[in-house]
Coordinates of C-alpha atoms and ligand atoms in Angstrom, one line a residue:
M1 CA 19.1 24.8 28.7
D2 CA 15.4 25.3 27.8
L3 CA 13.7 22.0 28.4
D4 CA 10.3 23.6 27.4
H5 CA 11.7 23.6 23.9
A6 CA 11.1 20.3 22.1
P7 CA 14.2 20.4 19.9
T8 CA 16.3 20.8 23.0
R9 CA 14.8 17.7 24.6
R10 CA 15.3 15.8 21.3
A11 CA 19.0 16.7 21.1
L12 CA 19.5 15.4 24.7
A13 CA 17.5 12.3 23.9
V14 CA 19.6 11.5 20.8
A15 CA 22.9 11.8 22.8
G16 CA 21.3 9.9 25.7
A17 CA 20.0 7.0 23.5
I18 CA 23.6 6.5 22.2
D19 CA 25.2 6.9 25.6
Q20 CA 22.7 4.5 27.3
G21 CA 23.1 1.9 24.5
L22 CA 19.6 2.0 23.0
V23 CA 21.3 2.2 19.7
T24 CA 24.6 0.3 19.4
T25 CA 27.1 -0.5 16.8
D26 CA 26.1 -4.0 16.1
Q27 CA 22.9 -5.4 17.7
R28 CA 20.7 -2.3 17.7
P29 CA 21.5 0.0 14.8
V30 CA 18.1 1.8 14.8
A31 CA 15.5 2.8 17.4
G32 CA 12.3 4.8 17.7
L33 CA 12.2 7.6 20.3
L34 CA 9.1 9.3 21.7
D35 CA 9.0 12.5 23.7
V36 CA 6.5 11.8 26.5
R37 CA 6.1 15.4 27.3
S38 CA 5.3 16.3 23.7
I39 CA 2.6 13.7 23.6
R40 CA 1.0 14.9 26.8
E41 CA 1.2 18.5 25.5
A42 CA -0.5 17.6 22.2
A43 CA -3.3 15.8 24.0
R44 CA -3.8 18.8 26.3
A45 CA -3.7 21.2 23.4
L46 CA -6.5 19.2 21.7
R47 CA -8.7 19.1 24.7
A48 CA -8.2 22.8 25.4
A49 CA -8.9 23.8 21.8
F50 CA -12.3 22.1 21.8
A51 CA -13.1 23.1 25.4
E52 CA -12.6 26.8 24.4
Q53 CA -15.4 26.5 21.9
A54 CA -17.8 24.0 23.6
A55 CA -21.0 24.9 25.4
P56 CA -21.1 24.4 29.1
R57 CA -21.4 20.6 29.9
Q58 CA -21.2 19.7 26.2
H59 CA -19.9 16.2 26.1
I60 CA -16.8 15.7 23.9
L61 CA -14.9 12.5 23.6
H62 CA -11.5 12.7 22.0
T63 CA -10.3 9.4 20.7
F64 CA -6.9 8.6 19.3
A65 CA -6.8 6.8 15.9
V66 CA -4.9 3.7 17.0
K67 CA -3.3 3.1 13.6
A68 CA -1.3 6.2 14.0
G69 CA 0.6 4.8 17.0
S70 CA -0.3 1.2 17.7
L71 CA 1.7 0.8 20.9
V72 CA -0.1 -0.1 24.1
P73 CA 2.0 2.2 26.4
V74 CA 1.2 5.1 24.1
L75 CA -2.5 4.4 24.2
R76 CA -2.2 4.1 28.0
L77 CA -0.4 7.5 28.2
L78 CA -3.1 9.1 26.0
A79 CA -5.8 7.5 28.2
E80 CA -4.2 9.1 31.2
E81 CA -4.6 12.4 29.4
G82 CA -8.3 11.7 28.9
L83 CA -8.3 10.3 25.4
G84 CA -10.1 7.2 24.2
C85 CA -9.3 5.0 21.1
E86 CA -10.6 4.8 17.6
A87 CA -10.0 1.3 16.5
A88 CA -10.2 0.1 12.9
S89 CA -9.5 -3.6 13.2
P90 CA -9.7 -6.5 15.7
G91 CA -6.0 -6.0 16.4
E92 CA -6.4 -2.3 17.2
L93 CA -9.4 -3.1 19.4
A94 CA -7.3 -5.6 21.3
L95 CA -4.6 -3.0 21.8
A96 CA -7.1 -0.5 23.1
R97 CA -8.4 -3.1 25.5
A98 CA -4.9 -4.1 26.6
A99 CA -4.2 -0.4 27.3
G100 CA -7.3 -0.4 29.6
V101 CA -9.3 2.0 27.5
R102 CA -12.9 1.6 28.6
P103 CA -15.6 0.5 26.1
E104 CA -17.4 3.8 26.4
H105 CA -14.2 5.6 25.3
T106 CA -13.7 3.4 22.3
V107 CA -15.1 3.8 18.7
L108 CA -14.9 1.0 16.1
D109 CA -14.7 2.2 12.5
S110 CA -13.2 -0.5 10.4
P111 CA -14.6 -0.6 6.9
A112 CA -14.8 -4.4 6.7
K113 CA -16.1 -5.7 10.1
T114 CA -17.0 -9.3 10.2
R115 CA -20.2 -10.5 11.9
A116 CA -18.1 -11.8 14.8
E117 CA -16.5 -8.3 15.2
L118 CA -19.8 -6.6 15.2
R119 CA -21.2 -9.1 17.7
E120 CA -18.2 -8.6 20.0
A121 CA -18.4 -4.8 19.8
L122 CA -22.1 -4.8 20.6
A123 CA -21.6 -7.2 23.5
L124 CA -18.9 -4.9 24.9
G125 CA -20.9 -1.7 24.4
I126 CA -18.4 -0.2 22.1
A127 CA -19.6 2.6 19.7
L128 CA -19.5 1.7 16.1
N129 CA -20.3 3.3 12.8
A130 CA -21.7 1.2 10.0
D131 CA -19.9 1.8 6.7
N132 CA -22.5 0.6 4.2
A133 CA -26.0 -0.7 3.7
Q134 CA -25.0 -4.4 4.0
E135 CA -23.4 -3.7 7.4
L136 CA -26.5 -1.8 8.5
A137 CA -28.5 -4.9 7.6
R138 CA -26.3 -7.0 9.7
L139 CA -26.8 -4.6 12.6
D140 CA -30.5 -4.8 12.1
T141 CA -30.3 -8.6 12.8
L142 CA -27.9 -8.3 15.7
V143 CA -29.7 -5.5 17.4
A144 CA -33.0 -7.4 17.1
S145 CA -31.4 -10.6 18.6
A146 CA -29.7 -9.0 21.7
P147 CA -29.9 -5.7 23.5
T148 CA -26.8 -3.5 23.3
R149 CA -25.5 -0.4 25.1
S150 CA -23.4 0.4 22.0
P151 CA -24.0 3.8 20.5
L152 CA -24.6 3.2 16.8
G153 CA -24.1 5.4 13.8
L154 CA -23.5 5.6 10.1
R155 CA -20.3 6.8 8.5
V156 CA -21.1 9.1 5.6
N157 CA -19.0 10.4 2.8
P158 CA -20.0 14.1 2.0
Q159 CA -18.2 13.7 -1.4
I160 CA -16.8 17.2 -1.2
G161 CA -13.5 16.3 -2.9
G162 CA -9.9 15.4 -2.0
G163 CA -6.7 17.0 -0.9
A164 CA -3.2 17.0 -2.2
I165 CA -2.6 13.2 -1.5
G166 CA -5.1 11.0 -3.3
A167 CA -4.5 8.0 -1.0
M168 CA -5.3 10.2 2.1
S169 CA -8.5 11.7 0.7
T170 CA -11.6 10.0 1.9
A171 CA -14.3 12.3 0.7
T172 CA -13.9 12.0 -3.0
D173 CA -16.8 11.0 -5.2
T174 CA -15.7 7.4 -5.4
S175 CA -14.1 6.9 -1.9
K176 CA -14.4 3.4 -0.5
F177 CA -15.6 4.8 2.9
G178 CA -19.1 5.4 4.2
F179 CA -22.5 6.1 2.7
P180 CA -22.0 8.5 -0.3
L181 CA -24.4 11.4 0.2
R182 CA -24.4 12.9 -3.3
D183 CA -25.2 9.7 -5.3
P184 CA -28.7 9.8 -6.7
G185 CA -31.2 8.9 -3.9
A186 CA -28.5 8.2 -1.3
R187 CA -29.2 11.1 1.0
A188 CA -32.9 10.3 1.2
A189 CA -32.1 6.7 2.0
V190 CA -29.8 7.7 4.9
V191 CA -32.5 9.9 6.3
R192 CA -35.0 7.1 6.0
A193 CA -32.5 4.7 7.7
F194 CA -32.6 6.9 10.8
V195 CA -36.4 7.5 10.7
D196 CA -36.8 3.7 10.7
R197 CA -34.3 2.9 13.4
P198 CA -34.6 4.4 16.8
W199 CA -31.2 3.0 17.8
L200 CA -29.3 4.8 15.1
T201 CA -28.1 8.0 16.9
R202 CA -24.8 9.1 15.4
L203 CA -23.3 10.4 12.2
H204 CA -19.6 10.0 11.4
A205 CA -17.5 11.5 8.7
H206 CA -13.7 11.5 8.3
V207 CA -12.9 13.8 5.4
G208 CA -9.2 13.1 5.1
S209 CA -5.9 13.4 6.4
Q210 CA -2.4 14.7 5.5
G211 CA -2.7 17.0 2.5
C212 CA -6.3 18.1 3.1
P213 CA -6.9 21.8 3.7
L214 CA -8.6 22.7 7.0
E215 CA -11.4 24.4 5.1
L216 CA -12.2 21.1 3.3
M217 CA -12.3 19.3 6.6
A218 CA -14.5 22.0 8.2
Q219 CA -16.9 21.8 5.1
G220 CA -17.2 18.0 5.7
V221 CA -18.2 18.7 9.3
R222 CA -20.7 21.3 8.1
E223 CA -22.3 18.8 5.7
T224 CA -22.5 16.2 8.4
Y225 CA -24.1 18.6 10.8
E226 CA -26.6 19.7 8.2
L227 CA -27.5 16.1 7.6
A228 CA -28.1 15.6 11.3
E229 CA -30.4 18.6 11.4
E230 CA -32.3 17.2 8.4
I231 CA -32.6 13.8 10.0
N232 CA -33.8 15.2 13.3
R233 CA -36.4 17.4 11.5
A234 CA -37.6 14.3 9.6
V235 CA -37.8 12.3 12.8
G236 CA -39.4 15.2 14.7
A237 CA -37.0 14.6 17.6
P238 CA -33.2 14.8 18.3
R239 CA -32.5 11.3 17.1
V240 CA -29.0 12.1 16.1
D241 CA -27.4 13.1 19.4
T242 CA -23.7 12.7 18.6
L243 CA -21.5 13.8 15.7
D244 CA -18.2 12.0 15.2
L245 CA -15.9 14.4 13.3
G246 CA -13.1 12.1 12.3
G247 CA -9.5 13.1 12.5
G248 CA -7.0 14.2 9.9
L249 CA -5.4 17.5 11.0
P250 CA -2.3 17.7 8.7
V251 CA 1.2 17.9 10.2
N252 CA 4.0 20.2 9.2
F253 CA 6.9 18.0 8.2
G254 CA 9.1 20.9 7.2
S255 CA 10.1 22.5 10.5
D256 CA 9.7 22.2 14.3
E257 CA 6.7 24.5 14.2
V258 CA 3.4 22.9 15.1
T259 CA 1.1 24.1 12.3
P260 CA -1.8 24.0 11.9
T261 CA -2.8 23.9 15.6
F262 CA -5.8 22.2 17.2
Q263 CA -6.9 25.7 18.3
E264 CA -6.9 27.0 14.7
Y265 CA -9.0 24.1 13.6
A266 CA -11.5 24.3 16.5
R267 CA -11.9 28.0 15.9
L268 CA -12.5 27.4 12.2
L269 CA -15.1 24.7 13.0
A270 CA -16.9 27.2 15.3
R271 CA -17.0 29.8 12.6
T272 CA -18.0 27.3 9.8
V273 CA -20.6 25.3 11.9
P274 CA -21.7 27.5 14.8
G275 CA -24.4 24.9 15.8
L276 CA -21.7 22.4 16.5
F277 CA -20.8 24.0 19.8
D278 CA -24.3 25.1 21.0
G279 CA -24.5 22.0 23.2
R280 CA -27.2 20.1 21.3
Y281 CA -24.8 17.5 20.1
A282 CA -22.2 15.4 21.9
L283 CA -19.0 15.3 19.9
V284 CA -16.4 12.6 19.1
T285 CA -13.0 13.3 17.5
E286 CA -10.4 10.8 16.1
F287 CA -7.1 12.6 15.6
G288 CA -4.1 10.4 14.9
R289 CA -1.0 11.8 13.2
S290 CA -1.3 15.3 14.6
L291 CA -1.2 14.0 18.2
L292 CA 2.0 12.0 17.8
A293 CA 4.1 12.9 14.7
K294 CA 6.1 15.7 16.2
A295 CA 6.8 13.7 19.4
G296 CA 8.9 11.0 17.7
L297 CA 12.0 10.3 15.7
V298 CA 13.8 7.4 14.2
L299 CA 17.5 7.3 15.1
A300 CA 19.6 5.2 12.8
R301 CA 23.3 4.5 12.4
V302 CA 25.1 5.3 9.3
E303 CA 26.7 2.0 8.5
Y304 CA 28.7 3.1 5.4
V305 CA 29.1 6.1 3.2
K306 CA 29.9 5.8 -0.5
S307 CA 29.5 7.7 -3.8
A308 CA 27.9 6.7 -7.1
G309 CA 27.7 8.8 -10.2
G310 CA 29.0 11.7 -8.2
R311 CA 26.2 11.5 -5.6
P312 CA 27.2 10.9 -2.0
I313 CA 25.1 8.1 -0.4
A314 CA 24.7 7.2 3.3
L315 CA 23.7 3.6 3.9
T316 CA 21.8 3.7 7.1
H317 CA 19.5 1.3 9.0
A318 CA 16.3 3.4 8.4
G319 CA 14.5 2.5 5.2
A320 CA 11.3 1.2 3.9
Q321 CA 10.9 -1.1 6.9
L322 CA 10.2 2.0 9.0
A323 CA 9.3 4.7 6.5
V324 CA 7.0 3.0 4.1
R325 CA 5.1 6.0 2.9
T326 CA 8.2 8.1 2.5
V327 CA 10.0 5.5 0.5
F328 CA 7.1 4.6 -1.8
A329 CA 5.6 8.0 -2.2
P330 CA 8.6 10.4 -1.5
G331 CA 6.9 13.4 -3.1
S332 CA 4.0 13.3 -0.7
W333 CA 5.9 12.3 2.4
P334 CA 9.2 14.1 2.6
L335 CA 11.0 14.0 5.9
R336 CA 13.6 16.1 7.6
V337 CA 16.9 14.3 8.1
A338 CA 19.1 15.5 11.0
P339 CA 22.8 14.5 11.0
Y340 CA 24.6 13.5 14.3
G341 CA 28.1 12.5 15.0
P342 CA 29.0 9.1 16.7
D343 CA 28.3 10.6 20.2
G344 CA 25.0 12.1 19.1
E345 CA 26.2 15.7 18.8
A346 CA 24.5 17.6 16.0
K347 CA 26.8 17.6 12.9
S348 CA 27.3 20.8 11.0
G349 CA 29.5 22.0 8.1
P350 CA 29.0 22.9 4.5
A351 CA 26.1 21.1 3.0
T352 CA 26.0 19.0 -0.1
A353 CA 23.2 16.9 -1.7
W354 CA 23.1 13.4 -0.1
D355 CA 21.0 10.4 -0.7
V356 CA 20.0 8.7 2.6
A357 CA 19.4 5.1 1.9
G358 CA 18.0 2.3 4.1
P359 CA 19.0 -1.4 4.5
C360 CA 16.4 -2.9 2.2
C361 CA 17.4 -4.7 -1.0
F362 CA 15.7 -2.6 -3.6
A363 CA 17.1 0.5 -5.3
G364 CA 14.2 2.8 -4.3
D365 CA 14.9 2.3 -0.6
L366 CA 15.8 5.9 0.0
V367 CA 14.4 8.1 2.8
A368 CA 15.8 11.2 1.2
T369 CA 17.3 12.1 -2.2
G370 CA 19.5 15.1 -2.8
H371 CA 19.0 16.2 0.8
P372 CA 21.4 19.0 2.0
L373 CA 23.6 17.5 4.7
P374 CA 27.1 18.0 6.0
A375 CA 29.7 15.3 5.2
L376 CA 28.6 12.1 6.8
D377 CA 30.9 9.3 8.0
E378 CA 30.7 5.7 8.9
G379 CA 29.6 5.6 12.5
D380 CA 27.5 8.8 12.4
Y381 CA 23.7 8.8 13.0
V382 CA 20.8 10.2 11.2
G383 CA 17.5 11.2 12.8
L384 CA 14.3 11.0 10.7
L385 CA 12.2 13.8 12.4
D386 CA 8.5 14.0 13.0
T387 CA 8.1 10.3 12.7
G388 CA 6.1 9.6 15.9
A389 CA 3.0 8.6 14.0
Y390 CA 2.8 5.9 11.3
Y391 CA 6.6 5.2 11.1
F392 CA 8.2 2.9 13.7
S393 CA 4.8 1.9 15.0
T394 CA 3.8 0.8 11.5
P395 CA 6.7 -1.3 10.3
F396 CA 6.9 -3.3 7.1
G397 CA 8.3 -6.8 7.1
Y398 CA 10.5 -6.5 4.0
N399 CA 13.8 -8.4 4.0
S400 CA 12.8 -9.9 7.4
L401 CA 14.3 -6.8 9.0
P402 CA 13.4 -6.7 12.7
R403 CA 11.1 -4.2 14.3
P404 CA 13.3 -1.7 16.2
G405 CA 12.9 -1.0 19.9
V406 CA 10.8 2.0 20.8
Y407 CA 11.6 4.1 23.8
G408 CA 9.8 6.9 25.5
F409 CA 12.0 9.6 27.0
T410 CA 11.6 12.3 29.7
V411 CA 14.2 14.9 30.5
E412 CA 14.7 16.4 33.9
Q413 CA 17.0 19.1 35.3
H414 CA 19.0 18.2 38.3
G415 CA 21.1 21.1 39.5
G416 CA 22.7 22.4 36.3
R417 CA 22.6 18.9 34.7
S418 CA 19.9 17.5 32.6
E419 CA 19.1 13.8 32.8
V420 CA 17.4 11.8 30.1
R421 CA 15.4 8.7 31.2
F422 CA 14.1 6.1 28.8
A423 CA 11.2 3.7 29.3
T424 CA 11.0 0.8 26.9
V425 CA 7.7 1.0 24.9
R426 CA 8.5 -2.0 22.7
E427 CA 11.6 -4.3 22.9
P428 CA 13.6 -4.6 19.7
Q429 CA 12.5 -7.7 17.8
G430 CA 14.9 -10.7 18.0
L431 CA 15.7 -13.0 15.2
D432 CA 14.0 -16.0 16.9
S433 CA 10.8 -14.0 16.8
I434 CA 11.2 -13.3 13.0
V435 CA 11.8 -17.1 12.5
A436 CA 8.7 -17.9 14.6
E437 CA 6.4 -15.5 12.7
S438 CA 7.8 -16.8 9.4
G439 CA 6.6 -20.4 10.0
G440 CA 9.6 -21.5 11.9
A441 CA 7.5 -24.0 13.9
A442 CA 6.1 -25.5 10.6
R443 CA 9.4 -26.3 9.0
D444 CA 8.3 -29.5 7.4
A445 CA 4.8 -28.5 6.5
L446 CA 5.4 -28.5 2.7
L447 CA 7.5 -31.7 2.5
H448 CA 6.0 -34.7 0.8
R449 CA 6.0 -36.7 3.9
P450 CA 6.2 -34.7 7.1
A451 CA 8.3 -36.7 9.5
P452 CA 8.6 -34.9 12.8
D453 CA 10.7 -37.7 14.3
G454 CA 12.6 -38.6 11.2
P455 CA 16.2 -37.7 10.3
D456 CA 17.1 -34.0 10.0
P457 CA 17.7 -33.3 6.3
E458 CA 20.5 -30.9 7.4
D459 CA 22.1 -33.7 9.3
P460 CA 22.0 -36.9 7.1
A461 CA 24.4 -38.8 9.3
P462 CA 22.6 -41.9 10.7
R463 CA 22.0 -41.7 14.4
P464 CA 23.6 -44.3 16.6
Ligands
PLP1 C1 -6.9 7.2 10.0 C2 -8.2 7.7 10.5 C3 -8.2 8.7 11.5 C4 -7.0 9.5 11.9 O1 -6.4 10.1 10.8 P1 -5.1 11.1 11.0 O2 -4.9 11.7 9.7 O3 -4.0 10.2 11.5 O4 -5.5 12.1 12.0 C5 -9.4 9.1 12.0 N1 -10.6 8.5 11.7 C6 -10.6 7.5 10.8 C7 -11.9 6.8 10.5 C8 -9.4 7.0 10.2 O5 -9.5 6.1 9.3

C-alpha cells in the first residue's frame, strides 16, 4: 500500500470516515475530509518553487488566501508550514488572528474596508493594500494622525484581460479591483501617489484565478514590476521595496494530477520577469485554491436513487449548500464524482450517465449531470473530489441545511496495517445553532406587542 500516493490515502480515509462514524445513516449524512499530508506537501512545494528562483536572502512571504479555506485549524497548519494569511474581510482577519498568525505575516486586501478596519489594521501593524483613490485619502488622514508599522501599498489592475471564467478574472478593463493602470492619466497618478507619500512602499496585483492562463498571470506580474521600476526611477530611490504577486494558480479538476505546479509557475515568472528574483524586491504571494483543493473531498450519502425521463438520478446530501459554484455555474466548475459502496469501497461496474443531485429544494441543485457512474444504490456514498478549497469551507445557508463536520485525516502504517486518524476541524452544525443564527432569540420581535412574559401563542391554555 503506497501511502505516498494521495488517492491511496483518500480511499483509506473514505472507508475510515464511514467506519468511525463521521458520516452516518441519519445524523451526519455528509462530511468534509482534508488530507493533512497533502496540505503540508502543497505548502512545501510552494516554498521550494520560489526558493529555487530567489536571490540569496531575498525575503519572500507566502500568505494563504483565507477565503479559500476559512477554517482556523487549517490556517494554523499552514502557519506551521511557514505561511501567513491574506485576509479580505474583518471575519477573515479574526480567523487569522485566532490561528495565531502574526501581524507581520498577514496582509489585508478587502475591496471595501471601513475606516474602523483600516484603523485596526494600522494599529496592529498589518500590511494593507489600498484599492482606490478614496481609500488612499483615508490612509493619508490615518497615517498623519498616528504612526504605524504597517507596510502600505496600492493594488493595481494592469488591465491585461481575463481568463476563461469571467467572474474569476480580475484584470479586465472594467474589473472592480485596484487602480486601473491603462485608463487615461491613471498610471501617472499612481506614480505621483508614490512620489508624494514616503510611506507607500508596495505594489499589489492579483490578476485572476481559476481559468486564467499562467502566461496572463506572469504578464500581470511583469506589468506590476515595470511600474515599480518606473516609480523608483521617478522617486530616485527604491521606494517600492515589496511586490505582492497575488494568487490564482489554476487547479486541475479533471484528474489526480497536480497541474500546473508551483514550480512551473515560479520558473515562468523567472523567465518573464528576471528582475523579480534579483533580490532588490521582497515578495509576497497569496495562493488559495492551489494550496488546498486537491487535499479535500466531500463525502455524502446517497439517500435515494430514482429515474426520471429515462435519466437515473442519485439524491445525495451534497448540493448547493456545499458546492455553490458547481451548482450555479456547472460549465465552469465541473467536479469529479467518485462512487463508493456502503462500506466505503470504491464501486465499479458498467457506467451509465447519472445526475447527482443535492438535498436543496430547487431543480438545478445538481453537482453533476450525465456523469458516467456505475449503478448507485440507496446507502452508497459519493465523493466530490478536489473540493478542499471553497467548498465545505464556504457553505451556503440555503434551506437551512447545516454546515457539515470537517475532519483532517492522517494515515499511518503499523506493521502491515494502515490506520486512519481523524481530527475534528469543525463540528457538524446542530439544529439549535441554525435556530439561533436565524433569529431564534428574537422570536417575538415582529409581533405587534412583544410580550416576553405573556402567554405562549403556541400554548393558549391559561396558566393556573
Ligand atoms: C481570492 C484571492 C486570492 C486567492 O486566489 P486563488 O485563486 O484561490 O489562488 C489571492 N489574492 C486576492 C487578492 C484574492 O482576492
